[in-house]
Amino acid sequence: MPELPEVETVARDLQRWVAGATITDATVRWERTIRHPQPPERFAAEIAGATIRRVSRRAKTVLLHLDDGRVMTVALRMTGALLVTPADAAPDPYVRVVFELADGRQLRYRDVRKFGRIGLWPGGGLRSVGGGRGARSRKVAEAGRRYRIGEVFSGHGPEPLQRGFTAARLAERLRGRSAKLKSLLLDQSFIAGVGNIYADEALWRARLHPLRTADTLDARDVRRLHRAVRQVLREGIANRGASFSDYVGADGEPGENAERLAVYRRTDQPCYRCGRPIRRIVVGQRSTHYCPHCQPEPVASEPA
Ligand SMILES: [Zn+2]
């Protein structure tokens, strides 16, 4: 499943290739791909004529900012991909939505397993999201009201690569939490964009066991974790993401980060730090990879 580095790679590719392009027409081949507005014919009618001003990312979602302020969101989920092709490129049975561009190219949304979702939203409110301190400010949208783009992400935690995401801010968010580190890193309301691959990689780099609970970390542990999360995400972006299953960049090429991972899917292979075998366990139904030597098991706490 594409995580922050993979989605960032897609967004950067698209920024180079489709910023300034005008969408003349859209064809929806799988109706459930369209999340908003409904019905999908309305989505197609509303996107026609729009010009893409720039492309960015929030959490694990690609944002196509349109000239008129509206934003198209593309959540790739498991197997979604956004591909730019010539109009005469070979037909592809897994393409769910086709956007015709005025210059003759196509922007194709391809999705084998069909979990991805595309929405078109009025702009506004995005900047403030995830910027709040302390308690989560999850706004509840009233029924029937049109969501603004910011509200689509109101349940998401801070962006780990933003300047405002400091070690102090992470410490503040960890304080008093009894959740296991692995589960917390996967929780999108705690921190946005981290998934199974980068959670395992960050914990290995920080030498923290995935089952440690947040409230057992001291200040040095938190600083190591903060640095590790940002490093693994930055390196993932530099290597254009990790491809397992169907992830590809907007050029259709797989990323190169999979070969560079330290623990993810390296069960029984030697740890790059100590040479001992990497172990796999299941935490919250997610497979979890770690080095039992470098990431010592948490000491059982005294019964209360
Ligand atoms: Zn090790």
CSV table of N, CA and C in Angstrom, one decimal, residues 17-171:
chain,number,residue,atom,x,y,z
A,17,TRP,N,4.3,16.9,-14.8
A,17,TRP,CA,3.7,16.5,-16.1
A,17,TRP,C,2.4,17.1,-16.4
A,18,VAL,N,1.6,17.4,-15.3
A,18,VAL,CA,0.2,17.9,-15.6
A,18,VAL,C,-0.1,19.2,-15.0
A,19,ALA,N,0.8,19.9,-14.3
A,19,ALA,CA,0.5,21.2,-13.8
A,19,ALA,C,0.3,22.1,-15.1
A,20,GLY,N,-0.8,22.8,-15.1
A,20,GLY,CA,-1.0,23.7,-16.3
A,20,GLY,C,-1.9,23.0,-17.3
A,21,ALA,N,-2.1,21.7,-17.2
A,21,ALA,CA,-3.0,21.0,-18.2
A,21,ALA,C,-4.4,21.2,-17.8
A,22,THR,N,-5.2,21.2,-18.9
A,22,THR,CA,-6.7,21.3,-18.7
A,22,THR,C,-7.4,20.0,-19.0
A,23,ILE,N,-8.3,19.6,-18.1
A,23,ILE,CA,-9.0,18.4,-18.3
A,23,ILE,C,-10.3,18.7,-19.1
A,24,THR,N,-10.4,18.1,-20.3
A,24,THR,CA,-11.5,18.4,-21.2
A,24,THR,C,-12.7,17.5,-20.9
A,25,ASP,N,-12.4,16.3,-20.4
A,25,ASP,CA,-13.5,15.3,-20.3
A,25,ASP,C,-13.0,14.2,-19.3
A,26,ALA,N,-14.0,13.6,-18.7
A,26,ALA,CA,-13.6,12.5,-17.8
A,26,ALA,C,-14.6,11.4,-18.0
A,27,THR,N,-14.1,10.1,-18.0
A,27,THR,CA,-15.0,9.0,-18.1
A,27,THR,C,-14.8,8.1,-16.9
A,28,VAL,N,-15.9,7.8,-16.2
A,28,VAL,CA,-15.8,7.0,-15.0
A,28,VAL,C,-16.2,5.6,-15.4
A,29,ARG,N,-15.3,4.6,-15.2
A,29,ARG,CA,-15.6,3.3,-15.6
A,29,ARG,C,-16.0,2.4,-14.4
A,30,TRP,N,-15.6,2.8,-13.3
A,30,TRP,CA,-16.0,2.1,-12.0
A,30,TRP,C,-16.6,3.1,-11.1
A,31,GLU,N,-17.9,3.1,-10.9
A,31,GLU,CA,-18.6,4.2,-10.2
A,31,GLU,C,-18.2,4.4,-8.8
A,32,ARG,N,-17.8,3.3,-8.1
A,32,ARG,CA,-17.5,3.4,-6.7
A,32,ARG,C,-16.2,4.1,-6.5
A,33,THR,N,-15.4,4.3,-7.5
A,33,THR,CA,-14.1,5.0,-7.3
A,33,THR,C,-14.4,6.5,-7.0
A,34,ILE,N,-15.6,7.0,-7.4
A,34,ILE,CA,-15.9,8.4,-7.1
A,34,ILE,C,-16.6,8.5,-5.8
A,35,ARG,N,-15.9,9.3,-4.9
A,35,ARG,CA,-16.4,9.5,-3.6
A,35,ARG,C,-17.4,10.7,-3.5
A,36,HIS,N,-17.0,11.7,-4.2
A,36,HIS,CA,-17.8,13.0,-4.1
A,36,HIS,C,-17.4,13.8,-5.4
A,37,PRO,N,-18.3,14.6,-6.0
A,37,PRO,CA,-19.8,14.6,-5.7
A,37,PRO,C,-20.5,13.4,-6.3
A,38,GLN,N,-21.7,13.1,-5.9
A,38,GLN,CA,-22.5,12.1,-6.5
A,38,GLN,C,-23.6,12.6,-7.3
A,39,PRO,N,-24.1,12.0,-8.3
A,39,PRO,CA,-23.6,10.7,-8.8
A,39,PRO,C,-22.3,10.9,-9.6
A,40,PRO,N,-21.6,9.9,-10.1
A,40,PRO,CA,-20.3,10.0,-10.8
A,40,PRO,C,-20.5,10.9,-12.1
A,41,GLU,N,-21.7,10.9,-12.7
A,41,GLU,CA,-21.8,11.7,-13.9
A,41,GLU,C,-21.7,13.2,-13.5
A,42,ARG,N,-22.1,13.5,-12.3
A,42,ARG,CA,-22.0,14.9,-11.8
A,42,ARG,C,-20.5,15.2,-11.6
A,43,PHE,N,-19.7,14.3,-11.1
A,43,PHE,CA,-18.3,14.5,-10.9
A,43,PHE,C,-17.7,14.7,-12.3
A,44,ALA,N,-18.0,13.9,-13.3
A,44,ALA,CA,-17.4,14.0,-14.6
A,44,ALA,C,-17.8,15.4,-15.2
A,45,ALA,N,-19.0,15.8,-15.0
A,45,ALA,CA,-19.4,17.1,-15.6
A,45,ALA,C,-18.7,18.3,-14.9
A,46,GLU,N,-18.5,18.1,-13.6
A,46,GLU,CA,-17.9,19.3,-12.8
A,46,GLU,C,-16.4,19.4,-13.0
A,47,ILE,N,-15.7,18.2,-13.3
A,47,ILE,CA,-14.3,18.3,-13.5
A,47,ILE,C,-14.0,18.7,-15.0
A,48,ALA,N,-14.9,18.6,-15.9
A,48,ALA,CA,-14.6,18.9,-17.3
A,48,ALA,C,-14.4,20.4,-17.4
A,49,GLY,N,-13.3,20.8,-18.1
A,49,GLY,CA,-13.0,22.2,-18.3
A,49,GLY,C,-12.0,22.7,-17.2
A,50,ALA,N,-11.7,22.0,-16.2
A,50,ALA,CA,-10.9,22.5,-15.1
A,50,ALA,C,-9.4,22.4,-15.5
A,51,THR,N,-8.6,23.4,-15.1
A,51,THR,CA,-7.2,23.4,-15.3
A,51,THR,C,-6.5,23.1,-14.0
A,52,ILE,N,-5.5,22.2,-14.1
A,52,ILE,CA,-4.7,21.8,-12.9
A,52,ILE,C,-3.6,22.8,-12.6
A,53,ARG,N,-3.7,23.4,-11.5
A,53,ARG,CA,-2.7,24.5,-11.2
A,53,ARG,C,-1.5,23.9,-10.6
A,54,ARG,N,-1.6,23.0,-9.6
A,54,ARG,CA,-0.4,22.4,-9.0
A,54,ARG,C,-0.9,21.1,-8.4
A,55,VAL,N,0.1,20.2,-8.0
A,55,VAL,CA,-0.2,18.9,-7.4
A,55,VAL,C,0.6,18.8,-6.2
A,56,SER,N,-0.1,18.4,-5.1
A,56,SER,CA,0.6,18.2,-3.8
A,56,SER,C,0.1,16.9,-3.1
A,57,ARG,N,0.5,16.8,-1.9
A,57,ARG,CA,0.1,15.6,-1.1
A,57,ARG,C,-0.3,16.0,0.3
A,58,ARG,N,-1.3,15.4,0.8
A,58,ARG,CA,-1.7,15.5,2.2
A,58,ARG,C,-1.9,14.0,2.7
A,59,ALA,N,-1.2,13.6,3.8
A,59,ALA,CA,-1.3,12.3,4.3
A,59,ALA,C,-0.9,11.3,3.2
A,60,LYS,N,-1.8,10.4,2.9
A,60,LYS,CA,-1.5,9.4,1.8
A,60,LYS,C,-2.4,9.7,0.6
A,61,THR,N,-2.8,11.0,0.4
A,61,THR,CA,-3.7,11.4,-0.7
A,61,THR,C,-3.0,12.4,-1.6
A,62,VAL,N,-3.2,12.2,-2.9
A,62,VAL,CA,-2.7,13.1,-3.9
A,62,VAL,C,-3.7,14.2,-4.0
A,63,LEU,N,-3.3,15.5,-4.0
A,63,LEU,CA,-4.2,16.6,-4.2
A,63,LEU,C,-3.9,17.3,-5.5
A,64,LEU,N,-4.9,17.4,-6.4
A,64,LEU,CA,-4.7,18.2,-7.6
A,64,LEU,C,-5.5,19.5,-7.4
A,65,HIS,N,-4.7,20.6,-7.3
A,65,HIS,CA,-5.4,21.9,-7.0
A,65,HIS,C,-5.7,22.5,-8.4
A,66,LEU,N,-7.0,22.9,-8.5
A,66,LEU,CA,-7.5,23.4,-9.7
A,66,LEU,C,-7.4,24.9,-9.7
A,67,ASP,N,-7.4,25.5,-10.9
A,67,ASP,CA,-7.3,27.0,-11.1
A,67,ASP,C,-8.4,27.7,-10.3
A,68,ASP,N,-9.6,27.2,-10.2
A,68,ASP,CA,-10.7,27.9,-9.6
A,68,ASP,C,-10.8,27.7,-8.1
A,69,GLY,N,-9.7,27.0,-7.5
A,69,GLY,CA,-9.7,26.9,-6.1
A,69,GLY,C,-10.2,25.5,-5.6
A,70,ARG,N,-10.9,24.8,-6.4
A,70,ARG,CA,-11.3,23.5,-6.0
A,70,ARG,C,-10.1,22.5,-6.0
A,71,VAL,N,-10.3,21.4,-5.3
A,71,VAL,CA,-9.3,20.4,-5.2
A,71,VAL,C,-9.8,19.0,-5.5
A,72,MET,N,-9.1,18.3,-6.3
A,72,MET,CA,-9.4,16.9,-6.6
A,72,MET,C,-8.5,16.0,-5.7
A,73,THR,N,-9.1,15.1,-4.9
A,73,THR,CA,-8.3,14.3,-4.1
A,73,THR,C,-8.3,12.9,-4.7
A,74,VAL,N,-7.1,12.2,-4.6
A,74,VAL,CA,-7.0,10.9,-5.1
A,74,VAL,C,-6.3,10.0,-4.0
A,75,ALA,N,-7.1,9.2,-3.4
A,75,ALA,CA,-6.6,8.3,-2.3
A,75,ALA,C,-6.3,7.0,-3.0
A,76,LEU,N,-5.0,6.6,-3.1
A,76,LEU,CA,-4.6,5.5,-3.9
A,76,LEU,C,-4.9,4.1,-3.2
A,77,ARG,N,-5.0,4.2,-1.9
A,77,ARG,CA,-5.3,3.0,-1.1
A,77,ARG,C,-4.3,1.8,-1.5
A,78,MET,N,-4.9,0.6,-1.7
A,78,MET,CA,-4.0,-0.5,-1.9
A,78,MET,C,-3.3,-0.5,-3.2
A,79,THR,N,-4.0,-0.4,-4.4
A,79,THR,CA,-3.3,-0.6,-5.7
A,79,THR,C,-3.6,0.5,-6.7
A,80,GLY,N,-4.0,1.7,-6.2
A,80,GLY,CA,-4.3,2.8,-7.1
A,80,GLY,C,-3.0,3.4,-7.7
A,81,ALA,N,-3.1,3.9,-8.9
A,81,ALA,CA,-2.0,4.5,-9.6
A,81,ALA,C,-2.5,5.6,-10.5
A,82,LEU,N,-1.8,6.7,-10.6
A,82,LEU,CA,-2.1,7.8,-11.5
A,82,LEU,C,-1.1,7.8,-12.6
A,83,LEU,N,-1.5,7.6,-13.8
A,83,LEU,CA,-0.5,7.4,-14.9
A,83,LEU,C,-0.8,8.5,-16.0
A,84,VAL,N,0.2,9.1,-16.6
A,84,VAL,CA,0.1,10.0,-17.7
A,84,VAL,C,0.5,9.3,-18.9
A,85,THR,N,-0.4,9.2,-19.9
A,85,THR,CA,-0.1,8.4,-21.1
A,85,THR,C,-0.5,9.2,-22.4
A,86,PRO,N,0.0,8.8,-23.5
A,86,PRO,CA,-0.5,9.3,-24.8
A,86,PRO,C,-1.9,8.8,-24.9
A,87,ALA,N,-2.7,9.5,-25.7
A,87,ALA,CA,-4.2,9.1,-25.8
A,87,ALA,C,-4.3,7.8,-26.5
A,88,ASP,N,-3.3,7.4,-27.3
A,88,ASP,CA,-3.4,6.2,-28.1
A,88,ASP,C,-2.6,5.0,-27.4
A,89,ALA,N,-2.4,5.2,-26.1
A,89,ALA,CA,-1.7,4.1,-25.3
A,89,ALA,C,-2.7,2.9,-25.2
A,90,ALA,N,-2.1,1.7,-25.1
A,90,ALA,CA,-2.9,0.5,-25.1
A,90,ALA,C,-4.0,0.6,-24.1
A,91,PRO,N,-5.2,0.1,-24.4
A,91,PRO,CA,-6.3,0.1,-23.4
A,91,PRO,C,-5.9,-0.8,-22.3
A,92,ASP,N,-6.5,-0.5,-21.1
A,92,ASP,CA,-6.1,-1.2,-19.9
A,92,ASP,C,-7.3,-1.5,-19.1
A,93,PRO,N,-7.6,-2.7,-18.9
A,93,PRO,CA,-8.9,-3.1,-18.2
A,93,PRO,C,-9.0,-2.6,-16.7
A,94,TYR,N,-7.8,-2.2,-16.2
A,94,TYR,CA,-7.8,-1.8,-14.8
A,94,TYR,C,-7.9,-0.3,-14.6
A,95,VAL,N,-8.1,0.4,-15.7
A,95,VAL,CA,-8.2,1.8,-15.6
A,95,VAL,C,-9.7,2.1,-15.2
A,96,ARG,N,-9.9,2.9,-14.1
A,96,ARG,CA,-11.2,3.1,-13.5
A,96,ARG,C,-11.8,4.5,-13.9
A,97,VAL,N,-10.9,5.4,-14.1
A,97,VAL,CA,-11.3,6.8,-14.5
A,97,VAL,C,-10.3,7.3,-15.5
A,98,VAL,N,-10.8,7.9,-16.6
A,98,VAL,CA,-9.9,8.4,-17.6
A,98,VAL,C,-10.1,9.9,-17.7
A,99,PHE,N,-9.1,10.8,-17.5
A,99,PHE,CA,-9.2,12.2,-17.7
A,99,PHE,C,-8.5,12.5,-19.0
A,100,GLU,N,-9.3,13.1,-20.0
A,100,GLU,CA,-8.7,13.5,-21.2
A,100,GLU,C,-8.1,14.9,-21.0
A,101,LEU,N,-6.9,15.1,-21.5
A,101,LEU,CA,-6.3,16.4,-21.3
A,101,LEU,C,-6.3,17.1,-22.7
A,102,ALA,N,-6.3,18.5,-22.6
A,102,ALA,CA,-6.5,19.3,-23.8
A,102,ALA,C,-5.3,19.1,-24.8
A,103,ASP,N,-4.2,18.7,-24.3
A,103,ASP,CA,-3.0,18.5,-25.1
A,103,ASP,C,-2.9,17.1,-25.8
A,104,GLY,N,-4.0,16.3,-25.6
A,104,GLY,CA,-4.1,15.0,-26.2
A,104,GLY,C,-3.6,13.9,-25.4
A,105,ARG,N,-3.0,14.2,-24.2
A,105,ARG,CA,-2.6,13.1,-23.3
A,105,ARG,C,-3.8,12.6,-22.5
A,106,GLN,N,-3.6,11.5,-21.8
A,106,GLN,CA,-4.6,11.1,-20.8
A,106,GLN,C,-4.0,11.0,-19.4
A,107,LEU,N,-4.8,11.4,-18.4
A,107,LEU,CA,-4.4,11.1,-17.0
A,107,LEU,C,-5.3,9.9,-16.6
A,108,ARG,N,-4.7,8.7,-16.4
A,108,ARG,CA,-5.5,7.5,-16.1
A,108,ARG,C,-5.4,7.2,-14.6
A,109,TYR,N,-6.5,6.9,-14.0
A,109,TYR,CA,-6.5,6.3,-12.7
A,109,TYR,C,-6.7,4.8,-12.8
A,110,ARG,N,-5.7,4.1,-12.5
A,110,ARG,CA,-5.7,2.6,-12.6
A,110,ARG,C,-5.7,2.0,-11.2
A,111,ASP,N,-6.6,1.0,-11.0
A,111,ASP,CA,-6.7,0.4,-9.7
A,111,ASP,C,-7.2,-1.0,-9.8
A,112,VAL,N,-6.3,-2.0,-9.6
A,112,VAL,CA,-6.7,-3.4,-9.7
A,112,VAL,C,-7.7,-3.8,-8.7
A,113,ARG,N,-7.5,-3.4,-7.4
A,113,ARG,CA,-8.4,-3.9,-6.4
A,113,ARG,C,-9.5,-3.0,-6.1
A,114,LYS,N,-9.5,-1.8,-6.7
A,114,LYS,CA,-10.7,-0.9,-6.6
A,114,LYS,C,-11.0,-0.3,-5.2
A,115,PHE,N,-10.0,-0.2,-4.3
A,115,PHE,CA,-10.2,0.4,-3.0
A,115,PHE,C,-10.0,1.9,-3.0
A,116,GLY,N,-9.3,2.5,-4.1
A,116,GLY,CA,-9.0,3.9,-4.1
A,116,GLY,C,-10.3,4.7,-4.3
A,117,ARG,N,-10.2,6.0,-3.9
A,117,ARG,CA,-11.3,6.9,-4.0
A,117,ARG,C,-10.9,8.3,-4.5
A,118,ILE,N,-11.7,8.9,-5.4
A,118,ILE,CA,-11.5,10.2,-6.0
A,118,ILE,C,-12.6,11.1,-5.6
A,119,GLY,N,-12.2,12.3,-5.1
A,119,GLY,CA,-13.2,13.3,-4.8
A,119,GLY,C,-12.9,14.7,-5.4
A,120,LEU,N,-13.9,15.5,-5.5
A,120,LEU,CA,-13.8,16.9,-6.0
A,120,LEU,C,-14.4,17.8,-5.0
A,121,TRP,N,-13.7,18.7,-4.4
A,121,TRP,CA,-14.1,19.5,-3.2
A,121,TRP,C,-13.9,21.0,-3.4
A,122,PRO,N,-14.8,21.8,-2.8
A,122,PRO,CA,-14.4,23.2,-2.7
A,122,PRO,C,-13.2,23.4,-1.9
A,123,GLY,N,-12.4,24.4,-2.2
A,123,GLY,CA,-11.1,24.6,-1.5
A,123,GLY,C,-11.3,25.2,-0.1
A,124,GLY,N,-10.2,25.4,0.6
A,124,GLY,CA,-10.3,26.1,1.9
A,124,GLY,C,-10.1,25.2,3.1
A,125,GLY,N,-9.4,25.7,4.1
A,125,GLY,CA,-9.3,25.0,5.4
A,125,GLY,C,-8.2,24.0,5.5
A,126,LEU,N,-7.5,23.8,4.4
A,126,LEU,CA,-6.4,22.8,4.4
A,126,LEU,C,-5.2,23.1,5.3
A,127,ARG,N,-4.9,24.4,5.2
A,127,ARG,CA,-3.7,24.9,6.0
A,127,ARG,C,-3.8,24.7,7.5
A,128,SER,N,-5.0,24.8,8.0
A,128,SER,CA,-5.2,24.8,9.4
A,128,SER,C,-5.2,23.3,9.9
A,129,VAL,N,-5.5,22.4,9.1
A,129,VAL,CA,-5.7,21.0,9.5
A,129,VAL,C,-4.4,20.4,10.0
A,130,GLY,N,-4.5,19.7,11.2
A,130,GLY,CA,-3.4,19.1,11.7
A,130,GLY,C,-2.4,20.0,12.4
A,131,GLY,N,-2.7,21.3,12.4
A,131,GLY,CA,-1.8,22.3,12.9
A,131,GLY,C,-2.1,22.6,14.4
A,132,GLY,N,-3.3,22.1,14.9
A,132,GLY,CA,-3.7,22.4,16.2
A,132,GLY,C,-2.8,21.7,17.2
A,133,ARG,N,-2.7,22.2,18.4
A,133,ARG,CA,-1.9,21.6,19.5
A,133,ARG,C,-2.7,20.7,20.3
A,134,GLY,N,-2.1,19.7,20.9
A,134,GLY,CA,-2.8,18.9,21.9
A,134,GLY,C,-3.9,18.1,21.3
A,135,ALA,N,-5.1,18.3,21.9
A,135,ALA,CA,-6.2,17.5,21.6
A,135,ALA,C,-6.6,17.6,20.1
A,136,ARG,N,-7.1,16.5,19.6
A,136,ARG,CA,-7.5,16.5,18.2
A,136,ARG,C,-8.7,17.4,18.0
A,137,SER,N,-8.8,18.1,17.0
A,137,SER,CA,-10.0,18.9,16.7
A,137,SER,C,-10.7,18.4,15.5
A,138,ARG,N,-11.4,17.2,15.8
A,138,ARG,CA,-12.1,16.6,14.7
A,138,ARG,C,-13.5,17.2,14.6
A,139,LYS,N,-13.7,17.9,13.4
A,139,LYS,CA,-15.0,18.5,13.2
A,139,LYS,C,-15.9,17.5,12.6
A,140,VAL,N,-17.1,17.6,13.1
A,140,VAL,CA,-18.1,16.6,12.6
A,140,VAL,C,-19.0,17.4,11.5
A,141,ALA,N,-18.9,16.9,10.3
A,141,ALA,CA,-19.7,17.6,9.2
A,141,ALA,C,-21.1,17.3,9.4
A,142,GLU,N,-21.9,18.3,9.2
A,142,GLU,CA,-23.4,18.1,9.3
A,142,GLU,C,-23.9,17.4,8.0
A,143,ALA,N,-24.9,16.6,8.2
A,143,ALA,CA,-25.4,15.9,7.1
A,143,ALA,C,-25.9,16.8,6.0
A,144,GLY,N,-25.6,16.5,4.7
A,144,GLY,CA,-26.0,17.3,3.6
A,144,GLY,C,-25.2,18.5,3.3
A,145,ARG,N,-24.4,18.9,4.2
A,145,ARG,CA,-23.5,20.1,4.0
A,145,ARG,C,-22.4,19.7,3.1
A,146,ARG,N,-21.9,20.6,2.3
A,146,ARG,CA,-20.8,20.2,1.4
A,146,ARG,C,-19.5,20.4,2.2
A,147,TYR,N,-18.7,19.3,2.1
A,147,TYR,CA,-17.4,19.4,2.8
A,147,TYR,C,-16.5,20.3,2.1
A,148,ARG,N,-15.6,21.0,2.8
A,148,ARG,CA,-14.5,21.7,2.2
A,148,ARG,C,-13.3,20.8,2.2
A,149,ILE,N,-12.3,21.0,1.4
A,149,ILE,CA,-11.2,20.1,1.3
A,149,ILE,C,-10.6,19.9,2.7
A,150,GLY,N,-10.5,21.0,3.5
A,150,GLY,CA,-9.8,20.9,4.8
A,150,GLY,C,-10.5,19.8,5.7
A,151,GLU,N,-11.9,19.8,5.6
A,151,GLU,CA,-12.6,18.9,6.5
A,151,GLU,C,-12.4,17.4,6.1
A,152,VAL,N,-12.1,17.2,4.8
A,152,VAL,CA,-11.8,15.8,4.4
A,152,VAL,C,-10.6,15.3,5.2
A,153,PHE,N,-9.7,16.1,5.7
A,153,PHE,CA,-8.6,15.7,6.4
A,153,PHE,C,-8.6,16.1,7.9
A,154,SER,N,-9.8,16.4,8.4
A,154,SER,CA,-9.8,16.9,9.8
A,154,SER,C,-9.4,15.9,10.8
A,155,GLY,N,-9.6,14.6,10.4
A,155,GLY,CA,-9.2,13.5,11.4
A,155,GLY,C,-7.8,13.2,11.3
A,156,HIS,N,-7.0,13.8,10.5
A,156,HIS,CA,-5.6,13.4,10.3
A,156,HIS,C,-4.7,14.2,11.3
A,157,GLY,N,-3.6,13.5,11.7
A,157,GLY,CA,-2.6,14.1,12.5
A,157,GLY,C,-1.6,14.9,11.7
A,158,PRO,N,-0.6,15.4,12.3
A,158,PRO,CA,0.4,16.3,11.6
A,158,PRO,C,1.2,15.6,10.6
A,159,GLU,N,1.7,16.4,9.6
A,159,GLU,CA,2.6,15.8,8.6
A,159,GLU,C,4.0,15.7,9.2
A,160,PRO,N,4.5,14.5,9.2
A,160,PRO,CA,5.8,14.3,9.9
A,160,PRO,C,7.0,15.1,9.2
A,161,LEU,N,6.9,15.5,7.9
A,161,LEU,CA,8.0,16.2,7.3
A,161,LEU,C,7.8,17.7,7.4
A,162,GLN,N,6.7,18.2,7.9
A,162,GLN,CA,6.6,19.6,8.0
A,162,GLN,C,7.5,20.1,9.1
A,163,ARG,N,7.9,21.4,8.9
A,163,ARG,CA,8.9,22.0,9.9
A,163,ARG,C,8.3,22.0,11.3
A,164,GLY,N,7.0,22.2,11.4
A,164,GLY,CA,6.3,22.3,12.7
A,164,GLY,C,6.3,21.0,13.5
A,165,PHE,N,6.7,19.9,12.8
A,165,PHE,CA,6.7,18.6,13.5
A,165,PHE,C,8.0,18.4,14.2
A,166,THR,N,8.2,18.9,15.3
A,166,THR,CA,9.4,18.9,16.1
A,166,THR,C,9.4,17.7,17.0
A,167,ALA,N,10.6,17.4,17.6
A,167,ALA,CA,10.7,16.3,18.6
A,167,ALA,C,9.8,16.7,19.8
A,168,ALA,N,9.7,18.0,20.1
A,168,ALA,CA,8.9,18.4,21.3
A,168,ALA,C,7.4,18.2,21.0
A,169,ARG,N,7.1,18.4,19.7
A,169,ARG,CA,5.7,18.2,19.4
A,169,ARG,C,5.3,16.7,19.4
A,170,LEU,N,6.3,15.9,19.0
A,170,LEU,CA,6.0,14.4,19.1
A,170,LEU,C,6.0,14.0,20.5
A,171,ALA,N,6.8,14.5,21.3
A,171,ALA,CA,6.8,14.2,22.8
A,171,ALA,C,5.5,14.5,23.4
